[in-house]
Amino acid sequence: MRNFSLSWLVVVMVCLVASDSAFAQNQGRRGRGGAGGGGGFGMMGSLQLLGIPQVQKELKLSDDQIAKIKVIADANQPAGGRRGGGQQATDEERAERRKKAEEAGNQAVALLNDEQATRFKQVRIWVEGTRALTSDETVAKQLNLTDDQKGALKTIADEAAKKQREQFAQGGRGQNVTDEERAKRREQMATLAKETETESLAVLTDDQKSQFQKLRGPKFELDRSALGGGRGGRRGRAGANNN
């Protein structure tokens, strides 16, 4: 099962590298993101999240469910691996990949039972953090956000996205990045996420804050160091649950 988790994590990392690159280049242009509690990997799709061993453990997925999700993910891998989701892709190609990824994510979510699906919605909000206030229309509707609140939250998210792009540019990319530099980047992202969360929550009323907490459910903290660290980090932490 350990070898299976490691091979599956490679598939997830390919997706994360693609979304990381797209986020750094296009986040401000799309006007949806920000760093509000989400960390430094951009917006993860349902299929990406369901491929992470820690999330699988949180949802108590069966081996059969995990195997079926992996089949869906394998079929959804871009041609050419990492390069298939990289900087050379056109806007049309990226849009098509996002559409296929969303369809594949829906297929994967359909494998969950009711209890798992409910917890998965909560996990998604924890992973996205306060960014969910601007990126998830369902969350915005349930909190009954006003237009002024939406505008203020978008401004905060856009500013956070700008700072995040600057951190990416300063931190470098690729194999030349050391473990120390990766750790520093994670710390910077965590600080930015916390600051953005504080600013975003300040926009909400007390009732909205309470409702947002209910939507998130029990705390879930994704161990991103297990995804972005070196070989030892992935090997040792992929299945850790930080609740």
Tab-separated table of N, CA and C in Angstrom, residues 1 13 55 61 68 70 102 108 112 114 127 142 158 183-184 194 203-204 212-214 227 237:
chain	number	residue	atom	x	y	z
A	1	MET	N	0.830	-1.193	0.000
A	1	MET	CA	0.000	0.000	0.000
A	1	MET	C	0.869	1.248	0.000
A	13	MET	N	1.484	15.335	-7.655
A	13	MET	CA	2.492	16.375	-7.776
A	13	MET	C	2.530	16.953	-9.175
A	55	VAL	N	-5.804	13.259	2.791
A	55	VAL	CA	-7.223	13.502	2.564
A	55	VAL	C	-7.975	12.174	2.495
A	61	LEU	N	-11.466	6.615	3.025
A	61	LEU	CA	-11.727	5.966	1.748
A	61	LEU	C	-11.286	4.508	1.798
A	68	LYS	N	-10.114	3.300	-7.721
A	68	LYS	CA	-10.957	3.868	-8.780
A	68	LYS	C	-10.606	5.338	-9.034
A	70	LYS	N	-7.675	6.638	-8.625
A	70	LYS	CA	-6.399	6.640	-9.334
A	70	LYS	C	-6.590	6.363	-10.821
A	102	GLU	N	-12.270	19.221	-14.237
A	102	GLU	CA	-13.497	19.386	-13.463
A	102	GLU	C	-14.419	18.188	-13.661
A	108	ALA	N	-14.824	11.517	-9.641
A	108	ALA	CA	-14.191	11.031	-8.417
A	108	ALA	C	-15.074	11.295	-7.201
A	112	LEU	N	-17.873	8.911	-3.629
A	112	LEU	CA	-17.973	9.064	-2.185
A	112	LEU	C	-19.396	8.789	-1.698
A	114	ASP	N	-22.418	9.575	1.242
A	114	ASP	CA	-22.938	10.860	1.717
A	114	ASP	C	-22.060	11.462	2.815
A	127	VAL	N	-8.861	23.735	3.056
A	127	VAL	CA	-7.691	23.844	2.184
A	127	VAL	C	-7.667	25.204	1.478
A	142	GLN	N	-24.477	30.968	0.860
A	142	GLN	CA	-24.907	30.502	2.180
A	142	GLN	C	-24.629	31.538	3.260
A	158	ASP	N	-7.003	39.682	-4.248
A	158	ASP	CA	-6.139	40.125	-5.346
A	158	ASP	C	-4.792	40.610	-4.822
A	183	ALA	N	11.549	25.531	2.549
A	183	ALA	CA	11.019	25.726	3.895
A	183	ALA	C	10.727	27.207	4.149
A	184	LYS	N	11.620	28.069	3.677
A	184	LYS	CA	11.425	29.507	3.836
A	184	LYS	C	10.191	29.957	3.069
A	194	LYS	N	-2.110	33.589	6.847
A	194	LYS	CA	-2.674	33.998	8.131
A	194	LYS	C	-3.110	35.453	8.083
A	203	VAL	N	-14.032	41.246	7.441
A	203	VAL	CA	-15.083	41.761	6.558
A	203	VAL	C	-16.442	41.170	6.933
A	204	LEU	N	-16.436	39.993	7.555
A	204	LEU	CA	-17.680	39.289	7.878
A	204	LEU	C	-18.284	39.775	9.180
A	212	PHE	N	-19.592	30.443	8.697
A	212	PHE	CA	-18.429	29.977	7.941
A	212	PHE	C	-17.720	28.857	8.695
A	213	GLN	N	-17.625	29.010	10.015
A	213	GLN	CA	-16.992	27.971	10.818
A	213	GLN	C	-17.800	26.679	10.747
A	214	LYS	N	-19.131	26.789	10.737
A	214	LYS	CA	-19.971	25.594	10.638
A	214	LYS	C	-19.779	24.902	9.292
A	227	LEU	N	3.929	17.513	0.414
A	227	LEU	CA	3.741	17.621	-1.024
A	227	LEU	C	4.885	18.368	-1.682
A	237	ARG	N	5.760	11.846	5.233
A	237	ARG	CA	4.641	12.595	5.738
A	237	ARG	C	3.375	12.483	4.895
